[in-house]
Amino acid sequence: MKFYEGSELDKFNNGEESNPADNKKKTNKDDAPKEKLGKRIRKYFKNFFKTEGEKLKKMTFGEKIKYIWGYYKIHIILTIGFIVLAVSLGKVVYRNIKYDSVFHCAMVNNMLSIEQEEYIIEEFGNYLNIDKEHETLTFDSGYMFMWDNSSFSDTNYTSRMKVASALAAQVIDIFVADKTYIISAAPESQLYDLKEVLPEEIYTAVEDKLFYTAGEDGVERAYAVDLSSSPYTYINDRENGILYQEPPYYGIVINTEHLDSAIEFLKFILELE
């Protein structure tokens, strides 16, 4: 096989020795652009911070706040979002290392206080009769979405990243969410068709509460259950209610590792037994 004339491999095939000096020249030549690029990057940031610093020196405190928010709003929101995402996932990982996770509920647009979170964990934990020294439940209400296409779309981006990461890690077992989220999640193959996974007696008991929407193939299926009749909704219990959406919907994540617990939660939240 004939290689390019003058190449090192061609010289080797012809019995010629390569010149180390030539290799050194080539290496230095190849490295040169990298050095120049590094210098250009350092120069850019040096000039950038110098220019921005000079601008800010001439401004009042209020003008500085307006300027920074106007030009760096997206960067600030995304940075905060990444920090929240990292802390949230870090807490989940820590819990899963320390305890055996038996259930994880992602609550969309349903922020809970610490007291409410502890309350529902205690209630459902007692229902499941978990070993509290070794097992844990999670109700994560840090999934916030804005559906009006406002400037809070960055919040949606951060929450979508959090959902994607949690689904990939098979952390989430169920969603308790508003209708809009269920409609958007079903075509993305996030949710089970409940007819496939609910026991027949449970499916029959909630048949009048099923919510149908289009899946990935455009066919409408029962991807969620309306939880409006639950005694745990805020409307039905102003003191202890923890479900704020009107109505709240329940959906089982398609790659859940705790299907039994997911089904038990539906029975618990609707008091089916």
PDB file of C-alpha atoms in Angstrom:
ATOM      1  CA  MET A   1       0.000   0.000   0.000  1.00  0.00           C
ATOM      2  CA  LYS A   2       1.379   3.427  -0.979  1.00  0.00           C
ATOM      3  CA  PHE A   3       1.125   6.186   1.582  1.00  0.00           C
ATOM      4  CA  TYR A   4       1.630   9.895   1.001  1.00  0.00           C
ATOM      5  CA  GLU A   5       5.143  10.577  -0.228  1.00  0.00           C
ATOM      6  CA  GLY A   6       7.354  12.203   2.338  1.00  0.00           C
ATOM      7  CA  SER A   7       5.271  11.015   5.279  1.00  0.00           C
ATOM      8  CA  GLU A   8       7.000   9.381   8.223  1.00  0.00           C
ATOM      9  CA  LEU A   9       5.290   6.078   7.417  1.00  0.00           C
ATOM     10  CA  ASP A  10       6.405   6.341   3.774  1.00  0.00           C
ATOM     11  CA  LYS A  11       9.994   6.997   4.890  1.00  0.00           C
ATOM     12  CA  PHE A  12       9.799   4.020   7.229  1.00  0.00           C
ATOM     13  CA  ASN A  13       8.550   1.752   4.440  1.00  0.00           C
ATOM     14  CA  ASN A  14      11.449   2.952   2.225  1.00  0.00           C
ATOM     15  CA  GLY A  15      13.976   2.231   4.967  1.00  0.00           C
ATOM     16  CA  GLU A  16      14.653   5.900   5.653  1.00  0.00           C
ATOM     17  CA  GLU A  17      15.198   7.252   9.131  1.00  0.00           C
ATOM     18  CA  SER A  18      13.014  10.055  10.359  1.00  0.00           C
ATOM     19  CA  ASN A  19      14.643  13.285  11.455  1.00  0.00           C
ATOM     20  CA  PRO A  20      13.893  14.094  15.124  1.00  0.00           C
ATOM     21  CA  ALA A  21      14.423  17.787  14.399  1.00  0.00           C
ATOM     22  CA  ASP A  22      11.651  17.656  11.819  1.00  0.00           C
ATOM     23  CA  ASN A  23       9.314  16.051  14.354  1.00  0.00           C
ATOM     24  CA  LYS A  24      10.173  18.754  16.895  1.00  0.00           C
ATOM     25  CA  LYS A  25       9.430  21.480  14.353  1.00  0.00           C
ATOM     26  CA  LYS A  26       6.102  19.903  13.516  1.00  0.00           C
ATOM     27  CA  THR A  27       5.186  19.523  17.173  1.00  0.00           C
ATOM     28  CA  ASN A  28       6.056  23.138  17.902  1.00  0.00           C
ATOM     29  CA  LYS A  29       4.126  24.266  14.874  1.00  0.00           C
ATOM     30  CA  ASP A  30       1.068  22.268  15.944  1.00  0.00           C
ATOM     31  CA  ASP A  31       1.252  23.635  19.465  1.00  0.00           C
ATOM     32  CA  ALA A  32       1.573  27.262  18.402  1.00  0.00           C
ATOM     33  CA  PRO A  33      -2.114  27.865  17.594  1.00  0.00           C
ATOM     34  CA  LYS A  34      -3.086  26.488  21.007  1.00  0.00           C
ATOM     35  CA  GLU A  35      -0.777  28.920  22.752  1.00  0.00           C
ATOM     36  CA  LYS A  36      -2.142  31.788  20.682  1.00  0.00           C
ATOM     37  CA  LEU A  37      -5.715  30.733  21.432  1.00  0.00           C
ATOM     38  CA  GLY A  38      -4.975  30.657  25.159  1.00  0.00           C
ATOM     39  CA  LYS A  39      -3.458  34.126  24.983  1.00  0.00           C
ATOM     40  CA  ARG A  40      -6.444  35.410  23.024  1.00  0.00           C
ATOM     41  CA  ILE A  41      -8.852  34.029  25.613  1.00  0.00           C
ATOM     42  CA  ARG A  42      -6.905  35.574  28.507  1.00  0.00           C
ATOM     43  CA  LYS A  43      -6.694  38.873  26.658  1.00  0.00           C
ATOM     44  CA  TYR A  44     -10.421  38.824  25.913  1.00  0.00           C
ATOM     45  CA  PHE A  45     -11.420  38.292  29.551  1.00  0.00           C
ATOM     46  CA  LYS A  46      -8.861  40.823  30.778  1.00  0.00           C
ATOM     47  CA  ASN A  47     -10.284  43.459  28.431  1.00  0.00           C
ATOM     48  CA  PHE A  48     -13.851  42.399  29.224  1.00  0.00           C
ATOM     49  CA  PHE A  49     -13.498  42.785  32.993  1.00  0.00           C
ATOM     50  CA  LYS A  50     -11.550  46.012  32.565  1.00  0.00           C
ATOM     51  CA  THR A  51     -14.234  47.529  30.291  1.00  0.00           C
ATOM     52  CA  GLU A  52     -17.120  46.360  32.482  1.00  0.00           C
ATOM     53  CA  GLY A  53     -15.324  47.608  35.614  1.00  0.00           C
ATOM     54  CA  GLU A  54     -14.874  51.058  34.093  1.00  0.00           C
ATOM     55  CA  LYS A  55     -18.574  51.194  33.142  1.00  0.00           C
ATOM     56  CA  LEU A  56     -19.700  50.191  36.626  1.00  0.00           C
ATOM     57  CA  LYS A  57     -17.435  52.743  38.340  1.00  0.00           C
ATOM     58  CA  LYS A  58     -19.351  55.571  36.670  1.00  0.00           C
ATOM     59  CA  MET A  59     -22.762  54.255  37.778  1.00  0.00           C
ATOM     60  CA  THR A  60     -24.761  54.681  40.965  1.00  0.00           C
ATOM     61  CA  PHE A  61     -25.665  51.581  42.969  1.00  0.00           C
ATOM     62  CA  GLY A  62     -29.166  51.491  41.474  1.00  0.00           C
ATOM     63  CA  GLU A  63     -27.819  51.873  37.946  1.00  0.00           C
ATOM     64  CA  LYS A  64     -25.359  49.040  38.576  1.00  0.00           C
ATOM     65  CA  ILE A  65     -28.189  46.719  39.646  1.00  0.00           C
ATOM     66  CA  LYS A  66     -30.260  47.609  36.561  1.00  0.00           C
ATOM     67  CA  TYR A  67     -27.274  47.199  34.244  1.00  0.00           C
ATOM     68  CA  ILE A  68     -26.200  43.828  35.677  1.00  0.00           C
ATOM     69  CA  TRP A  69     -29.774  42.479  35.686  1.00  0.00           C
ATOM     70  CA  GLY A  70     -30.464  43.766  32.180  1.00  0.00           C
ATOM     71  CA  TYR A  71     -27.372  42.232  30.579  1.00  0.00           C
ATOM     72  CA  TYR A  72     -26.753  39.187  32.764  1.00  0.00           C
ATOM     73  CA  LYS A  73     -30.254  38.154  33.828  1.00  0.00           C
ATOM     74  CA  ILE A  74     -30.163  34.842  31.973  1.00  0.00           C
ATOM     75  CA  HIS A  75     -26.698  34.004  33.310  1.00  0.00           C
ATOM     76  CA  ILE A  76     -27.797  34.770  36.871  1.00  0.00           C
ATOM     77  CA  ILE A  77     -31.008  32.726  36.613  1.00  0.00           C
ATOM     78  CA  LEU A  78     -29.210  29.761  35.046  1.00  0.00           C
ATOM     79  CA  THR A  79     -26.449  29.871  37.655  1.00  0.00           C
ATOM     80  CA  ILE A  80     -28.996  29.879  40.478  1.00  0.00           C
ATOM     81  CA  GLY A  81     -30.865  27.091  38.683  1.00  0.00           C
ATOM     82  CA  PHE A  82     -27.752  24.947  38.411  1.00  0.00           C
ATOM     83  CA  ILE A  83     -26.999  25.497  42.110  1.00  0.00           C
ATOM     84  CA  VAL A  84     -30.552  24.497  43.088  1.00  0.00           C
ATOM     85  CA  LEU A  85     -30.325  21.464  40.784  1.00  0.00           C
ATOM     86  CA  ALA A  86     -26.993  20.387  42.259  1.00  0.00           C
ATOM     87  CA  VAL A  87     -28.188  20.802  45.855  1.00  0.00           C
ATOM     88  CA  SER A  88     -31.460  18.981  45.170  1.00  0.00           C
ATOM     89  CA  LEU A  89     -29.828  16.030  43.416  1.00  0.00           C
ATOM     90  CA  GLY A  90     -27.111  15.997  46.060  1.00  0.00           C
ATOM     91  CA  LYS A  91     -29.733  15.590  48.779  1.00  0.00           C
ATOM     92  CA  VAL A  92     -31.322  12.713  46.864  1.00  0.00           C
ATOM     93  CA  VAL A  93     -27.973  10.971  46.377  1.00  0.00           C
ATOM     94  CA  TYR A  94     -27.117  11.425  50.066  1.00  0.00           C
ATOM     95  CA  ARG A  95     -30.444   9.971  51.149  1.00  0.00           C
ATOM     96  CA  ASN A  96     -30.072   7.031  48.790  1.00  0.00           C
ATOM     97  CA  ILE A  97     -26.595   6.305  50.152  1.00  0.00           C
ATOM     98  CA  LYS A  98     -27.667   6.570  53.787  1.00  0.00           C
ATOM     99  CA  TYR A  99     -31.076   4.919  53.357  1.00  0.00           C
ATOM    100  CA  ASP A 100     -32.809   2.524  51.014  1.00  0.00           C
ATOM    101  CA  SER A 101     -35.196   4.674  48.955  1.00  0.00           C
ATOM    102  CA  VAL A 102     -38.598   2.988  48.578  1.00  0.00           C
ATOM    103  CA  PHE A 103     -40.532   5.848  46.981  1.00  0.00           C
ATOM    104  CA  HIS A 104     -39.878   9.203  45.284  1.00  0.00           C
ATOM    105  CA  CYS A 105     -42.640  11.622  44.317  1.00  0.00           C
ATOM    106  CA  ALA A 106     -41.827  14.596  42.081  1.00  0.00           C
ATOM    107  CA  MET A 107     -44.339  17.355  42.782  1.00  0.00           C
ATOM    108  CA  VAL A 108     -44.691  19.816  39.914  1.00  0.00           C
ATOM    109  CA  ASN A 109     -45.859  23.364  40.749  1.00  0.00           C
ATOM    110  CA  ASN A 110     -46.786  22.202  44.238  1.00  0.00           C
ATOM    111  CA  MET A 111     -44.304  23.735  46.672  1.00  0.00           C
ATOM    112  CA  LEU A 112     -44.332  22.214  50.163  1.00  0.00           C
ATOM    113  CA  SER A 113     -43.043  23.696  53.395  1.00  0.00           C
ATOM    114  CA  ILE A 114     -40.663  21.594  55.501  1.00  0.00           C
ATOM    115  CA  GLU A 115     -43.523  20.904  57.917  1.00  0.00           C
ATOM    116  CA  GLN A 116     -45.817  19.736  55.105  1.00  0.00           C
ATOM    117  CA  GLU A 117     -43.099  17.536  53.645  1.00  0.00           C
ATOM    118  CA  GLU A 118     -42.454  15.921  57.029  1.00  0.00           C
ATOM    119  CA  TYR A 119     -46.200  15.467  57.526  1.00  0.00           C
ATOM    120  CA  ILE A 120     -46.850  13.614  54.249  1.00  0.00           C
ATOM    121  CA  ILE A 121     -43.682  11.509  54.676  1.00  0.00           C
ATOM    122  CA  GLU A 122     -44.880  10.495  58.149  1.00  0.00           C
ATOM    123  CA  GLU A 123     -48.407   9.730  56.905  1.00  0.00           C
ATOM    124  CA  PHE A 124     -47.407   7.664  53.889  1.00  0.00           C
ATOM    125  CA  GLY A 125     -44.476   6.084  55.744  1.00  0.00           C
ATOM    126  CA  ASN A 126     -46.855   4.782  58.382  1.00  0.00           C
ATOM    127  CA  TYR A 127     -49.215   3.552  55.656  1.00  0.00           C
ATOM    128  CA  LEU A 128     -46.380   1.581  54.018  1.00  0.00           C
ATOM    129  CA  ASN A 129     -45.017   0.547  57.411  1.00  0.00           C
ATOM    130  CA  ILE A 130     -41.461   1.348  56.350  1.00  0.00           C
ATOM    131  CA  ASP A 131     -38.362   0.661  58.437  1.00  0.00           C
ATOM    132  CA  LYS A 132     -37.555   4.269  59.366  1.00  0.00           C
ATOM    133  CA  GLU A 133     -33.989   3.441  60.376  1.00  0.00           C
ATOM    134  CA  HIS A 134     -33.089   2.039  56.964  1.00  0.00           C
ATOM    135  CA  GLU A 135     -35.741   3.168  54.447  1.00  0.00           C
ATOM    136  CA  THR A 136     -36.785   6.596  53.240  1.00  0.00           C
ATOM    137  CA  LEU A 137     -39.510   8.342  51.239  1.00  0.00           C
ATOM    138  CA  THR A 138     -39.036  11.527  49.232  1.00  0.00           C
ATOM    139  CA  PHE A 139     -41.537  14.207  48.259  1.00  0.00           C
ATOM    140  CA  ASP A 140     -39.553  16.666  46.129  1.00  0.00           C
ATOM    141  CA  SER A 141     -41.534  19.826  45.431  1.00  0.00           C
ATOM    142  CA  GLY A 142     -38.683  21.634  43.694  1.00  0.00           C
ATOM    143  CA  TYR A 143     -40.095  21.276  40.178  1.00  0.00           C
ATOM    144  CA  MET A 144     -41.511  24.622  39.084  1.00  0.00           C
ATOM    145  CA  PHE A 145     -42.763  25.375  35.574  1.00  0.00           C
ATOM    146  CA  MET A 146     -44.258  28.559  34.124  1.00  0.00           C
ATOM    147  CA  TRP A 147     -46.710  27.940  31.308  1.00  0.00           C
ATOM    148  CA  ASP A 148     -47.249  31.513  30.057  1.00  0.00           C
ATOM    149  CA  ASN A 149     -44.022  31.766  27.975  1.00  0.00           C
ATOM    150  CA  SER A 150     -42.884  34.643  30.185  1.00  0.00           C
ATOM    151  CA  SER A 151     -39.378  35.632  31.202  1.00  0.00           C
ATOM    152  CA  PHE A 152     -39.505  32.727  33.641  1.00  0.00           C
ATOM    153  CA  SER A 153     -38.856  30.292  30.786  1.00  0.00           C
ATOM    154  CA  ASP A 154     -35.356  29.921  32.267  1.00  0.00           C
ATOM    155  CA  THR A 155     -37.037  28.370  35.298  1.00  0.00           C
ATOM    156  CA  ASN A 156     -38.629  25.821  32.944  1.00  0.00           C
ATOM    157  CA  TYR A 157     -35.217  25.041  31.460  1.00  0.00           C
ATOM    158  CA  THR A 158     -33.712  24.359  34.882  1.00  0.00           C
ATOM    159  CA  SER A 159     -36.659  22.208  35.969  1.00  0.00           C
ATOM    160  CA  ARG A 160     -36.556  20.265  32.690  1.00  0.00           C
ATOM    161  CA  MET A 161     -32.873  19.563  33.279  1.00  0.00           C
ATOM    162  CA  LYS A 162     -33.693  18.364  36.777  1.00  0.00           C
ATOM    163  CA  VAL A 163     -36.469  16.099  35.478  1.00  0.00           C
ATOM    164  CA  ALA A 164     -34.236  14.690  32.730  1.00  0.00           C
ATOM    165  CA  SER A 165     -31.414  13.976  35.192  1.00  0.00           C
ATOM    166  CA  ALA A 166     -33.731  12.336  37.711  1.00  0.00           C
ATOM    167  CA  LEU A 167     -35.449  10.201  35.048  1.00  0.00           C
ATOM    168  CA  ALA A 168     -32.115   9.087  33.626  1.00  0.00           C
ATOM    169  CA  ALA A 169     -30.988   8.061  37.110  1.00  0.00           C
ATOM    170  CA  GLN A 170     -34.336   6.280  37.706  1.00  0.00           C
ATOM    171  CA  VAL A 171     -34.929   8.363  40.816  1.00  0.00           C
ATOM    172  CA  ILE A 172     -38.579   9.403  40.296  1.00  0.00           C
ATOM    173  CA  ASP A 173     -41.449   6.938  40.773  1.00  0.00           C
ATOM    174  CA  ILE A 174     -44.484   9.175  40.285  1.00  0.00           C
ATOM    175  CA  PHE A 175     -45.432  12.708  39.329  1.00  0.00           C
ATOM    176  CA  VAL A 176     -48.077  14.726  41.110  1.00  0.00           C
ATOM    177  CA  ALA A 177     -48.558  17.582  38.694  1.00  0.00           C
ATOM    178  CA  ASP A 178     -50.947  19.951  36.971  1.00  0.00           C
ATOM    179  CA  LYS A 179     -52.741  19.059  33.752  1.00  0.00           C
ATOM    180  CA  THR A 180     -50.340  20.997  31.517  1.00  0.00           C
ATOM    181  CA  TYR A 181     -47.349  19.021  32.735  1.00  0.00           C
ATOM    182  CA  ILE A 182     -49.110  15.682  32.193  1.00  0.00           C
ATOM    183  CA  ILE A 183     -50.037  16.738  28.655  1.00  0.00           C
ATOM    184  CA  SER A 184     -46.416  17.649  27.930  1.00  0.00           C
ATOM    185  CA  ALA A 185     -44.908  14.578  29.646  1.00  0.00           C
ATOM    186  CA  ALA A 186     -47.014  11.895  27.933  1.00  0.00           C
ATOM    187  CA  PRO A 187     -45.649  12.469  24.378  1.00  0.00           C
ATOM    188  CA  GLU A 188     -42.126  12.344  25.808  1.00  0.00           C
ATOM    189  CA  SER A 189     -42.724   8.769  27.044  1.00  0.00           C
ATOM    190  CA  GLN A 190     -42.306   9.764  30.684  1.00  0.00           C
ATOM    191  CA  LEU A 191     -45.504   8.089  31.897  1.00  0.00           C
ATOM    192  CA  TYR A 192     -47.092   4.658  31.932  1.00  0.00           C
ATOM    193  CA  ASP A 193     -50.427   3.926  30.337  1.00  0.00           C
ATOM    194  CA  LEU A 194     -52.185   3.185  33.630  1.00  0.00           C
ATOM    195  CA  LYS A 195     -54.268   0.442  32.081  1.00  0.00           C
ATOM    196  CA  GLU A 196     -51.052  -1.540  31.649  1.00  0.00           C
ATOM    197  CA  VAL A 197     -49.816  -1.305  35.245  1.00  0.00           C
ATOM    198  CA  LEU A 198     -52.694  -0.761  37.673  1.00  0.00           C
ATOM    199  CA  PRO A 199     -54.283  -3.881  39.158  1.00  0.00           C
ATOM    200  CA  GLU A 200     -57.749  -4.447  37.704  1.00  0.00           C
ATOM    201  CA  GLU A 201     -59.595  -3.616  40.936  1.00  0.00           C
ATOM    202  CA  ILE A 202     -57.636  -0.348  41.354  1.00  0.00           C
ATOM    203  CA  TYR A 203     -58.133   0.613  37.706  1.00  0.00           C
ATOM    204  CA  THR A 204     -61.881   0.013  38.051  1.00  0.00           C
ATOM    205  CA  ALA A 205     -62.008   2.075  41.254  1.00  0.00           C
ATOM    206  CA  VAL A 206     -60.403   5.114  39.559  1.00  0.00           C
ATOM    207  CA  GLU A 207     -61.901   4.684  36.094  1.00  0.00           C
ATOM    208  CA  ASP A 208     -64.090   7.763  36.444  1.00  0.00           C
ATOM    209  CA  LYS A 209     -61.027   9.807  37.490  1.00  0.00           C
ATOM    210  CA  LEU A 210     -58.711   8.831  34.606  1.00  0.00           C
ATOM    211  CA  PHE A 211     -57.217  11.568  32.461  1.00  0.00           C
ATOM    212  CA  TYR A 212     -56.627  10.746  28.805  1.00  0.00           C
ATOM    213  CA  THR A 213     -54.098  12.553  26.643  1.00  0.00           C
ATOM    214  CA  ALA A 214     -52.016  11.845  23.539  1.00  0.00           C
ATOM    215  CA  GLY A 215     -48.846   9.771  23.851  1.00  0.00           C
ATOM    216  CA  GLU A 216     -45.756   9.712  21.662  1.00  0.00           C
ATOM    217  CA  ASP A 217     -47.705   8.049  18.833  1.00  0.00           C
ATOM    218  CA  GLY A 218     -50.606  10.498  19.062  1.00  0.00           C
ATOM    219  CA  VAL A 219     -53.003   7.912  20.551  1.00  0.00           C
ATOM    220  CA  GLU A 220     -54.877   9.019  23.666  1.00  0.00           C
ATOM    221  CA  ARG A 221     -54.428   6.818  26.723  1.00  0.00           C
ATOM    222  CA  ALA A 222     -55.038   7.022  30.465  1.00  0.00           C
ATOM    223  CA  TYR A 223     -51.750   8.541  31.642  1.00  0.00           C
ATOM    224  CA  ALA A 224     -52.996  10.136  34.875  1.00  0.00           C
ATOM    225  CA  VAL A 225     -55.563  10.072  37.653  1.00  0.00           C
ATOM    226  CA  ASP A 226     -57.417  13.154  38.879  1.00  0.00           C
ATOM    227  CA  LEU A 227     -56.796  13.450  42.644  1.00  0.00           C
ATOM    228  CA  SER A 228     -59.411  16.164  43.287  1.00  0.00           C
ATOM    229  CA  SER A 229     -61.396  13.903  45.608  1.00  0.00           C
ATOM    230  CA  SER A 230     -58.385  13.181  47.831  1.00  0.00           C
ATOM    231  CA  PRO A 231     -58.694  14.288  51.463  1.00  0.00           C
ATOM    232  CA  TYR A 232     -55.102  15.530  51.109  1.00  0.00           C
ATOM    233  CA  THR A 233     -55.986  18.348  48.697  1.00  0.00           C
ATOM    234  CA  TYR A 234     -55.877  21.870  50.058  1.00  0.00           C
ATOM    235  CA  ILE A 235     -59.471  22.440  48.945  1.00  0.00           C
ATOM    236  CA  ASN A 236     -60.711  19.503  51.034  1.00  0.00           C
ATOM    237  CA  ASP A 237     -58.483  20.178  54.037  1.00  0.00           C
ATOM    238  CA  ARG A 238     -57.336  23.770  54.531  1.00  0.00           C
ATOM    239  CA  GLU A 239     -55.237  22.822  57.550  1.00  0.00           C
ATOM    240  CA  ASN A 240     -53.361  19.703  56.417  1.00  0.00           C
ATOM    241  CA  GLY A 241     -53.906  19.637  52.641  1.00  0.00           C
ATOM    242  CA  ILE A 242     -50.686  19.313  50.634  1.00  0.00           C
ATOM    243  CA  LEU A 243     -52.027  19.136  47.058  1.00  0.00           C
ATOM    244  CA  TYR A 244     -52.540  22.645  45.666  1.00  0.00           C
ATOM    245  CA  GLN A 245     -53.099  22.153  41.941  1.00  0.00           C
ATOM    246  CA  GLU A 246     -56.688  22.435  40.774  1.00  0.00           C
ATOM    247  CA  PRO A 247     -56.904  19.631  39.994  1.00  0.00           C
ATOM    248  CA  PRO A 248     -53.798  17.639  40.915  1.00  0.00           C
ATOM    249  CA  TYR A 249     -52.933  14.664  38.702  1.00  0.00           C
ATOM    250  CA  TYR A 250     -51.078  11.457  39.505  1.00  0.00           C
ATOM    251  CA  GLY A 251     -48.932   9.653  36.922  1.00  0.00           C
ATOM    252  CA  ILE A 252     -46.518   6.702  37.211  1.00  0.00           C
ATOM    253  CA  VAL A 253     -43.061   7.199  35.706  1.00  0.00           C
ATOM    254  CA  ILE A 254     -42.361   4.634  33.006  1.00  0.00           C
ATOM    255  CA  ASN A 255     -38.984   3.531  34.408  1.00  0.00           C
ATOM    256  CA  THR A 256     -39.949   3.472  38.094  1.00  0.00           C
ATOM    257  CA  GLU A 257     -38.016   1.038  40.251  1.00  0.00           C
ATOM    258  CA  HIS A 258     -40.749   1.010  42.925  1.00  0.00           C
ATOM    259  CA  LEU A 259     -43.968   0.224  41.075  1.00  0.00           C
ATOM    260  CA  ASP A 260     -45.566  -1.382  44.125  1.00  0.00           C
ATOM    261  CA  SER A 261     -44.981   1.754  46.226  1.00  0.00           C
ATOM    262  CA  ALA A 262     -46.265   3.936  43.376  1.00  0.00           C
ATOM    263  CA  ILE A 263     -49.529   1.977  43.288  1.00  0.00           C
ATOM    264  CA  GLU A 264     -49.773   2.005  47.081  1.00  0.00           C
ATOM    265  CA  PHE A 265     -49.522   5.801  47.038  1.00  0.00           C
ATOM    266  CA  LEU A 266     -52.562   6.010  44.752  1.00  0.00           C
ATOM    267  CA  LYS A 267     -54.520   3.831  47.167  1.00  0.00           C
ATOM    268  CA  PHE A 268     -53.291   5.945  50.085  1.00  0.00           C
ATOM    269  CA  ILE A 269     -53.966   9.364  48.609  1.00  0.00           C
ATOM    270  CA  LEU A 270     -57.500   8.444  47.468  1.00  0.00           C
ATOM    271  CA  GLU A 271     -58.253   6.235  50.485  1.00  0.00           C
ATOM    272  CA  LEU A 272     -59.225   3.320  48.266  1.00  0.00           C
ATOM    273  CA  GLU A 273     -59.064   0.871  51.148  1.00  0.00           C
TER     274      GLU A 273
END
